[in-house]
mmCIF file of C-alpha atoms (C1' of nucleotides) in Angstrom:
data_model
loop_
_atom_site.group_PDB
_atom_site.id
_atom_site.type_symbol
_atom_site.label_atom_id
_atom_site.label_comp_id
_atom_site.label_asym_id
_atom_site.label_seq_id
_atom_site.Cartn_x
_atom_site.Cartn_y
_atom_site.Cartn_z
ATOM 1 C CA MET A 953 12.356 -22.081 -3.975
ATOM 2 C CA ILE A 954 13.296 -18.666 -4.860
ATOM 3 C CA HIS A 955 13.978 -18.982 -8.952
ATOM 4 C CA GLN A 956 12.228 -16.026 -10.396
ATOM 5 C CA LEU A 957 12.650 -12.360 -11.549
ATOM 6 C CA GLU A 958 9.191 -11.702 -10.249
ATOM 7 C CA CYS A 959 9.788 -13.384 -7.253
ATOM 8 C CA PRO A 960 6.634 -14.943 -5.620
ATOM 9 C CA VAL A 961 7.237 -13.517 -2.431
ATOM 10 C CA GLU A 962 5.493 -10.317 -3.428
ATOM 11 C CA THR A 963 2.338 -12.796 -4.268
ATOM 12 C CA ILE A 964 1.769 -13.488 -0.911
ATOM 13 C CA ILE A 965 2.535 -10.153 0.593
ATOM 14 C CA HIS A 966 -0.111 -8.676 -1.906
ATOM 15 C CA VAL A 967 -2.539 -11.378 -0.783
ATOM 16 C CA LEU A 968 -2.169 -10.772 3.238
ATOM 17 C CA GLY A 969 -0.960 -7.257 2.738
ATOM 18 C CA GLY A 970 -4.266 -5.460 3.654
ATOM 19 C CA LYS A 971 -3.897 -3.376 6.844
ATOM 20 C CA TRP A 972 -6.597 -6.133 8.538
ATOM 21 C CA LYS A 973 -5.998 -9.206 6.495
ATOM 22 C CA PRO A 974 -3.640 -11.339 8.780
ATOM 23 C CA MET A 975 -6.056 -10.211 11.681
ATOM 24 C CA ILE A 976 -8.861 -11.652 9.954
ATOM 25 C CA LEU A 977 -7.035 -14.650 8.797
ATOM 26 C CA TRP A 978 -6.239 -15.557 12.130
ATOM 27 C CA GLN A 979 -9.581 -15.029 13.591
ATOM 28 C CA LEU A 980 -10.682 -17.529 10.489
ATOM 29 C CA ILE A 981 -8.220 -19.918 11.613
ATOM 30 C CA GLN A 982 -9.243 -20.285 15.135
ATOM 31 C CA SER A 983 -13.275 -20.357 14.173
ATOM 32 C CA ASN A 984 -15.760 -19.680 11.718
ATOM 33 C CA LYS A 985 -17.153 -16.254 12.288
ATOM 34 C CA ARG A 986 -19.917 -14.144 11.426
ATOM 35 C CA PHE A 987 -19.676 -10.237 10.028
ATOM 36 C CA ASN A 988 -20.664 -8.975 13.309
ATOM 37 C CA ASP A 989 -18.253 -11.519 15.529
ATOM 38 C CA LEU A 990 -15.200 -9.957 13.082
ATOM 39 C CA GLU A 991 -16.166 -6.154 13.652
ATOM 40 C CA LYS A 992 -16.257 -7.078 17.767
ATOM 41 C CA LEU A 993 -13.269 -8.887 17.532
ATOM 42 C CA ILE A 994 -10.975 -6.387 15.186
ATOM 43 C CA PRO A 995 -12.365 -3.168 17.105
ATOM 44 C CA ASP A 996 -10.868 -0.452 15.266
ATOM 45 C CA VAL A 997 -11.666 -2.050 11.746
ATOM 46 C CA SER A 998 -14.493 -0.126 9.686
ATOM 47 C CA GLN A 999 -17.218 -1.802 8.082
ATOM 48 C CA LYS A 1000 -15.984 -0.674 4.979
ATOM 49 C CA MET A 1001 -12.971 -2.072 4.912
ATOM 50 C CA LEU A 1002 -13.632 -5.504 6.787
ATOM 51 C CA SER A 1003 -16.102 -6.153 3.895
ATOM 52 C CA GLN A 1004 -13.526 -4.813 1.512
ATOM 53 C CA HIS A 1005 -11.170 -7.308 2.950
ATOM 54 C CA LEU A 1006 -13.502 -10.063 3.081
ATOM 55 C CA ARG A 1007 -14.197 -9.955 -0.367
ATOM 56 C CA ASP A 1008 -10.556 -9.851 -1.356
ATOM 57 C CA LEU A 1009 -9.700 -12.564 0.500
ATOM 58 C CA GLU A 1010 -13.006 -14.763 -0.818
ATOM 59 C CA ARG A 1011 -11.903 -13.730 -4.320
ATOM 60 C CA GLU A 1012 -8.603 -15.091 -3.606
ATOM 61 C CA GLY A 1013 -10.253 -18.410 -2.831
ATOM 62 C CA ILE A 1014 -8.737 -18.508 0.908
ATOM 63 C CA ILE A 1015 -11.939 -18.031 2.564
ATOM 64 C CA ASN A 1016 -15.570 -19.075 2.118
ATOM 65 C CA ARG A 1017 -18.832 -16.944 2.237
ATOM 66 C CA THR A 1018 -21.795 -18.600 3.521
ATOM 67 C CA VAL A 1019 -25.482 -16.790 3.478
ATOM 68 C CA TYR A 1020 -28.253 -18.388 5.037
ATOM 69 C CA PRO A 1021 -31.607 -16.928 3.904
ATOM 70 C CA THR A 1022 -32.835 -16.202 7.535
ATOM 71 C CA VAL A 1023 -33.930 -12.894 8.793
ATOM 72 C CA PRO A 1024 -32.353 -10.863 9.756
ATOM 73 C CA PRO A 1025 -29.695 -12.530 7.101
ATOM 74 C CA LYS A 1026 -26.648 -14.446 8.710
ATOM 75 C CA VAL A 1027 -23.368 -14.606 6.881
ATOM 76 C CA GLU A 1028 -20.560 -16.817 7.842
ATOM 77 C CA TYR A 1029 -17.047 -16.674 7.000
ATOM 78 C CA SER A 1030 -14.772 -19.285 7.104
ATOM 79 C CA LEU A 1031 -11.369 -20.656 6.001
ATOM 80 C CA SER A 1032 -11.433 -22.280 2.437
ATOM 81 C CA GLU A 1033 -9.947 -25.738 2.178
ATOM 82 C CA TYR A 1034 -7.635 -23.933 -0.096
ATOM 83 C CA GLY A 1035 -6.905 -21.379 2.557
ATOM 84 C CA GLN A 1036 -5.984 -24.230 5.229
ATOM 85 C CA THR A 1037 -2.722 -24.399 3.187
ATOM 86 C CA LEU A 1038 -1.937 -20.799 4.308
ATOM 87 C CA ILE A 1039 -1.804 -22.172 8.161
ATOM 88 C CA PRO A 1040 1.577 -23.728 7.926
ATOM 89 C CA VAL A 1041 2.913 -20.450 6.011
ATOM 90 C CA ALA A 1042 1.257 -18.268 8.369
ATOM 91 C CA GLU A 1043 2.877 -20.190 11.263
ATOM 92 C CA VAL A 1044 6.322 -19.988 9.715
ATOM 93 C CA MET A 1045 5.780 -15.808 9.077
ATOM 94 C CA CYS A 1046 4.874 -15.766 12.691
ATOM 95 C CA ALA A 1047 7.392 -17.476 14.171
ATOM 96 C CA TRP A 1048 9.842 -15.195 12.307
ATOM 97 C CA GLY A 1049 8.210 -12.132 12.943
ATOM 98 C CA GLU A 1050 7.699 -12.997 16.632
ATOM 99 C CA ASN A 1051 11.480 -13.248 17.248
ATOM 100 C CA HIS A 1052 11.973 -10.115 15.070
ATOM 101 C CA ASN A 1053 9.911 -7.991 17.432
ATOM 102 C CA LYS A 1054 12.270 -9.601 20.406
ATOM 103 C CA ARG A 1055 14.940 -7.607 19.040
ATOM 104 C CA MET B 267 2.559 -20.327 16.649
ATOM 105 C CA ILE B 268 -0.451 -18.257 16.073
ATOM 106 C CA HIS B 269 -1.268 -17.026 19.539
ATOM 107 C CA GLN B 270 -1.506 -13.403 19.829
ATOM 108 C CA LEU B 271 -4.074 -10.587 19.240
ATOM 109 C CA GLU B 272 -1.393 -8.479 17.121
ATOM 110 C CA CYS B 273 -0.383 -11.354 14.876
ATOM 111 C CA PRO B 274 3.204 -11.183 14.000
ATOM 112 C CA VAL B 275 2.433 -12.081 10.695
ATOM 113 C CA GLU B 276 1.992 -8.385 10.081
ATOM 114 C CA THR B 277 5.551 -7.865 11.236
ATOM 115 C CA ILE B 278 7.259 -9.742 8.412
ATOM 116 C CA ILE B 279 4.661 -8.210 5.660
ATOM 117 C CA HIS B 280 5.567 -4.965 7.223
ATOM 118 C CA VAL B 281 9.725 -5.784 7.109
ATOM 119 C CA LEU B 282 9.215 -7.077 3.397
ATOM 120 C CA GLY B 283 6.105 -5.084 2.577
ATOM 121 C CA GLY B 284 7.671 -2.668 0.201
ATOM 122 C CA LYS B 285 7.354 -2.481 -3.315
ATOM 123 C CA TRP B 286 10.772 -3.402 -4.202
ATOM 124 C CA LYS B 287 11.909 -5.211 -0.911
ATOM 125 C CA PRO B 288 11.156 -8.769 -1.875
ATOM 126 C CA MET B 289 13.131 -8.118 -5.112
ATOM 127 C CA ILE B 290 15.927 -6.534 -3.591
ATOM 128 C CA LEU B 291 16.213 -9.533 -0.704
ATOM 129 C CA TRP B 292 16.265 -11.868 -3.469
ATOM 130 C CA GLN B 293 19.287 -10.444 -5.408
ATOM 131 C CA LEU B 294 21.257 -10.217 -2.271
ATOM 132 C CA ILE B 295 20.538 -13.512 -1.423
ATOM 133 C CA GLN B 296 21.902 -14.506 -4.731
ATOM 134 C CA SER B 297 25.346 -12.433 -3.888
ATOM 135 C CA ASN B 298 26.557 -9.163 -2.521
ATOM 136 C CA LYS B 299 25.822 -6.246 -4.667
ATOM 137 C CA ARG B 300 26.424 -2.835 -5.028
ATOM 138 C CA PHE B 301 23.896 0.088 -5.411
ATOM 139 C CA ASN B 302 24.778 0.437 -9.334
ATOM 140 C CA ASP B 303 24.473 -3.442 -9.539
ATOM 141 C CA LEU B 304 20.705 -3.188 -7.903
ATOM 142 C CA GLU B 305 19.560 -0.244 -10.225
ATOM 143 C CA LYS B 306 20.466 -2.502 -13.352
ATOM 144 C CA LEU B 307 19.112 -5.581 -12.093
ATOM 145 C CA ILE B 308 15.735 -3.929 -10.938
ATOM 146 C CA PRO B 309 15.183 -1.730 -13.686
ATOM 147 C CA ASP B 310 12.090 -0.035 -12.757
ATOM 148 C CA VAL B 311 13.081 0.897 -9.263
ATOM 149 C CA SER B 312 13.873 4.810 -8.709
ATOM 150 C CA GLN B 313 17.332 5.628 -7.033
ATOM 151 C CA LYS B 314 15.062 7.400 -4.372
ATOM 152 C CA MET B 315 13.363 4.373 -3.566
ATOM 153 C CA LEU B 316 16.038 1.919 -3.835
ATOM 154 C CA SER B 317 17.943 4.152 -1.242
ATOM 155 C CA GLN B 318 15.273 4.161 0.928
ATOM 156 C CA HIS B 319 14.296 0.673 0.960
ATOM 157 C CA LEU B 320 17.942 -0.121 1.572
ATOM 158 C CA ARG B 321 18.047 1.822 4.537
ATOM 159 C CA ASP B 322 15.018 0.435 5.794
ATOM 160 C CA LEU B 323 16.475 -3.011 5.435
ATOM 161 C CA GLU B 324 19.596 -1.762 7.047
ATOM 162 C CA ARG B 325 17.879 -0.401 9.872
ATOM 163 C CA GLU B 326 15.808 -3.696 10.233
ATOM 164 C CA GLY B 327 19.326 -5.243 10.593
ATOM 165 C CA ILE B 328 18.411 -7.623 7.862
ATOM 166 C CA ILE B 329 21.274 -6.636 5.290
ATOM 167 C CA ASN B 330 24.779 -4.861 5.927
ATOM 168 C CA ARG B 331 26.060 -1.617 4.023
ATOM 169 C CA THR B 332 29.690 -1.567 3.681
ATOM 170 C CA VAL B 333 31.499 1.091 2.322
ATOM 171 C CA TYR B 334 34.900 1.120 0.571
ATOM 172 C CA PRO B 335 36.405 4.868 0.965
ATOM 173 C CA THR B 336 37.753 4.553 -2.881
ATOM 174 C CA VAL B 337 36.913 7.298 -5.504
ATOM 175 C CA PRO B 338 34.382 7.237 -6.798
ATOM 176 C CA PRO B 339 32.957 5.514 -3.615
ATOM 177 C CA LYS B 340 31.768 1.585 -3.410
ATOM 178 C CA VAL B 341 29.096 0.778 -1.260
ATOM 179 C CA GLU B 342 28.337 -2.604 -1.253
ATOM 180 C CA TYR B 343 25.231 -4.745 0.330
ATOM 181 C CA SER B 344 25.088 -7.989 1.710
ATOM 182 C CA LEU B 345 22.858 -9.916 3.789
ATOM 183 C CA SER B 346 23.632 -9.755 7.715
ATOM 184 C CA GLU B 347 24.047 -13.384 9.631
ATOM 185 C CA TYR B 348 20.285 -12.266 10.832
ATOM 186 C CA GLY B 349 18.946 -11.498 7.416
ATOM 187 C CA GLN B 350 19.815 -15.292 6.361
ATOM 188 C CA THR B 351 17.044 -16.185 8.796
ATOM 189 C CA LEU B 352 15.020 -15.107 6.639
ATOM 190 C CA ILE B 353 15.637 -17.563 3.559
ATOM 191 C CA PRO B 354 14.026 -20.437 4.731
ATOM 192 C CA VAL B 355 10.830 -18.215 5.552
ATOM 193 C CA ALA B 356 11.074 -16.449 2.009
ATOM 194 C CA GLU B 357 11.171 -20.099 0.438
ATOM 195 C CA VAL B 358 8.258 -21.171 2.078
ATOM 196 C CA MET B 359 6.306 -17.873 0.972
ATOM 197 C CA CYS B 360 7.564 -18.078 -2.426
ATOM 198 C CA ALA B 361 6.165 -21.624 -2.681
ATOM 199 C CA TRP B 362 2.873 -20.703 -1.462
ATOM 200 C CA GLY B 363 2.729 -17.866 -3.624
ATOM 201 C CA GLU B 364 4.094 -20.021 -6.790
ATOM 202 C CA ASN B 365 1.693 -22.425 -6.428
ATOM 203 C CA HIS B 366 -1.380 -19.821 -5.489
ATOM 204 C CA ASN B 367 -0.149 -17.919 -9.127
ATOM 205 C CA LYS B 368 -0.995 -21.369 -10.908
ATOM 206 C CA ARG B 369 -4.637 -21.029 -10.056
ATOM 207 C "C1'" DT C 1209 37.786 23.948 -17.749
ATOM 208 C "C1'" DA C 1210 34.576 20.583 -18.103
ATOM 209 C "C1'" DA C 1211 32.398 16.322 -18.064
ATOM 210 C "C1'" DT C 1212 31.938 11.940 -15.200
ATOM 211 C "C1'" DG C 1213 30.857 8.603 -12.032
ATOM 212 C "C1'" DA C 1214 28.950 6.189 -7.570
ATOM 213 C "C1'" DG C 1215 25.682 6.631 -4.454
ATOM 214 C "C1'" DC C 1216 22.811 9.147 -2.581
ATOM 215 C "C1'" DT C 1217 19.183 13.548 -0.637
ATOM 216 C "C1'" DT C 1218 15.500 17.069 -1.002
ATOM 217 C "C1'" DA C 1219 11.459 18.558 -3.103
ATOM 218 C "C1'" DC C 1220 7.628 18.342 -5.473
ATOM 219 C "C1'" DT C 1221 3.788 15.698 -7.345
ATOM 220 C "C1'" DT C 1222 0.350 11.421 -8.105
ATOM 221 C "C1'" DC C 1223 -2.056 7.836 -6.486
ATOM 222 C "C1'" DA C 1224 -3.879 4.230 -4.183
ATOM 223 C "C1'" DA C 1225 -5.280 2.575 0.620
ATOM 224 C "C1'" DG C 1226 -8.022 3.311 4.270
ATOM 225 C "C1'" DG C 1227 -10.833 6.111 7.215
ATOM 226 C "C1'" DT C 1228 -15.435 8.559 8.097
ATOM 227 C "C1'" DA C 1229 -20.583 8.961 7.610
ATOM 228 C "C1'" DA C 1230 -24.262 8.033 5.869
ATOM 229 C "C1'" DG C 1231 -27.842 5.165 3.580
ATOM 230 C "C1'" DG C 1232 -30.251 0.753 2.109
ATOM 231 C "C1'" DG C 1233 -33.386 -3.640 1.762
ATOM 232 C "C1'" DG C 1234 -36.226 -6.418 3.840
ATOM 233 C "C1'" DA C 1235 -38.641 -8.829 7.029
ATOM 234 C "C1'" DT C 1236 -39.894 -8.525 12.131
ATOM 235 C "C1'" DG C 1237 -41.349 -6.490 16.358
ATOM 236 C "C1'" DA C 1238 -43.787 -2.621 19.355
ATOM 237 C "C1'" DT D 1241 -46.739 2.998 11.267
ATOM 238 C "C1'" DC D 1242 -41.763 3.308 12.755
ATOM 239 C "C1'" DA D 1243 -37.829 1.408 14.468
ATOM 240 C "C1'" DT D 1244 -34.813 -2.672 14.437
ATOM 241 C "C1'" DC D 1245 -31.400 -5.480 12.893
ATOM 242 C "C1'" DC D 1246 -27.443 -7.433 9.888
ATOM 243 C "C1'" DC D 1247 -24.519 -6.846 6.113
ATOM 244 C "C1'" DC D 1248 -23.228 -4.432 3.622
ATOM 245 C "C1'" DT D 1249 -22.263 -0.093 -0.230
ATOM 246 C "C1'" DT D 1250 -21.524 4.537 -1.802
ATOM 247 C "C1'" DA D 1251 -19.366 9.084 -1.654
ATOM 248 C "C1'" DC D 1252 -16.399 12.029 -0.090
ATOM 249 C "C1'" DC D 1253 -11.855 12.868 2.397
ATOM 250 C "C1'" DT D 1254 -7.135 11.991 3.994
ATOM 251 C "C1'" DT D 1255 -2.797 10.165 4.456
ATOM 252 C "C1'" DG D 1256 1.263 8.087 3.303
ATOM 253 C "C1'" DA D 1257 3.995 5.138 -0.204
ATOM 254 C "C1'" DA D 1258 5.965 5.731 -4.407
ATOM 255 C "C1'" DG D 1259 7.427 8.573 -8.756
ATOM 256 C "C1'" DT D 1260 9.905 12.234 -11.318
ATOM 257 C "C1'" DA D 1261 13.361 15.294 -11.176
ATOM 258 C "C1'" DA D 1262 17.076 17.599 -10.061
ATOM 259 C "C1'" DG D 1263 21.220 18.625 -7.263
ATOM 260 C "C1'" DC D 1264 25.396 17.548 -4.730
ATOM 261 C "C1'" DT D 1265 30.466 15.644 -3.108
ATOM 262 C "C1'" DC D 1266 34.809 15.208 -4.859
ATOM 263 C "C1'" DA D 1267 38.677 13.080 -6.969
ATOM 264 C "C1'" DT D 1268 39.809 11.646 -11.967
ATOM 265 C "C1'" DT D 1269 39.649 11.602 -16.861
ATOM 266 C "C1'" DA D 1270 39.490 14.082 -21.499
#
DNA sequence: TAATGAGCTTACTTCAAGGTAAGGGGATGA
DNA sequence: TCATCCCCTTACCTTGAAGTAAGCTCATTA
């Protein structure tokens, strides 16, 4: 429902608004991924931006970061339970975006 | 459906991603508005950004711009028929954003 | 005569997002 | 002993989005 002056549409745009965040999210919706995996799957992202965006998404509670104290260290990122609630929203946004791109 | 490498989530974020665009859209969903109305309803927006974002939204086909050749000129902005398709999407985004803000 | 009002546009400045490149920690393999 | 691997972090620079302020058009009003 849209009923405030500060429309919460801005909230979700802020949460997903980084240059690589939709892509990261999409990858993690498919399956859990390690840092290195994401680097390969998103070829143009820099390490800096990848880790920064991952930290942002973690801070928002959307993804989980699991560190396995192996050597060399292994860090796995996954969609949190809360992050799952984004999936239907992302699908609606995607559907509109897809249609829009056809015009 | 999420099924491309270039996720169209980015599209809608791009379309709505200007600082004032969600707010402008929200106002035009309520009712048609003139430039001056929007300036008053969105107190912190500058004229430059308002006209720029309005032009962006018009170029995307989301809003209509109607000029009445009176003196002084009157320009009315309204949601286009295509823009109406954004309403349900915006509502879903809003609902998620609202819930997210509670955390 | 000058000011007003609506709806902009233009020139200049500021600031944050993002890019580039280098380094670091710490156990392991050669 | 040196390099390697993974997952970052830091310092520095570039770019583009947004803010500020001024001006413009043209008929009406004071």
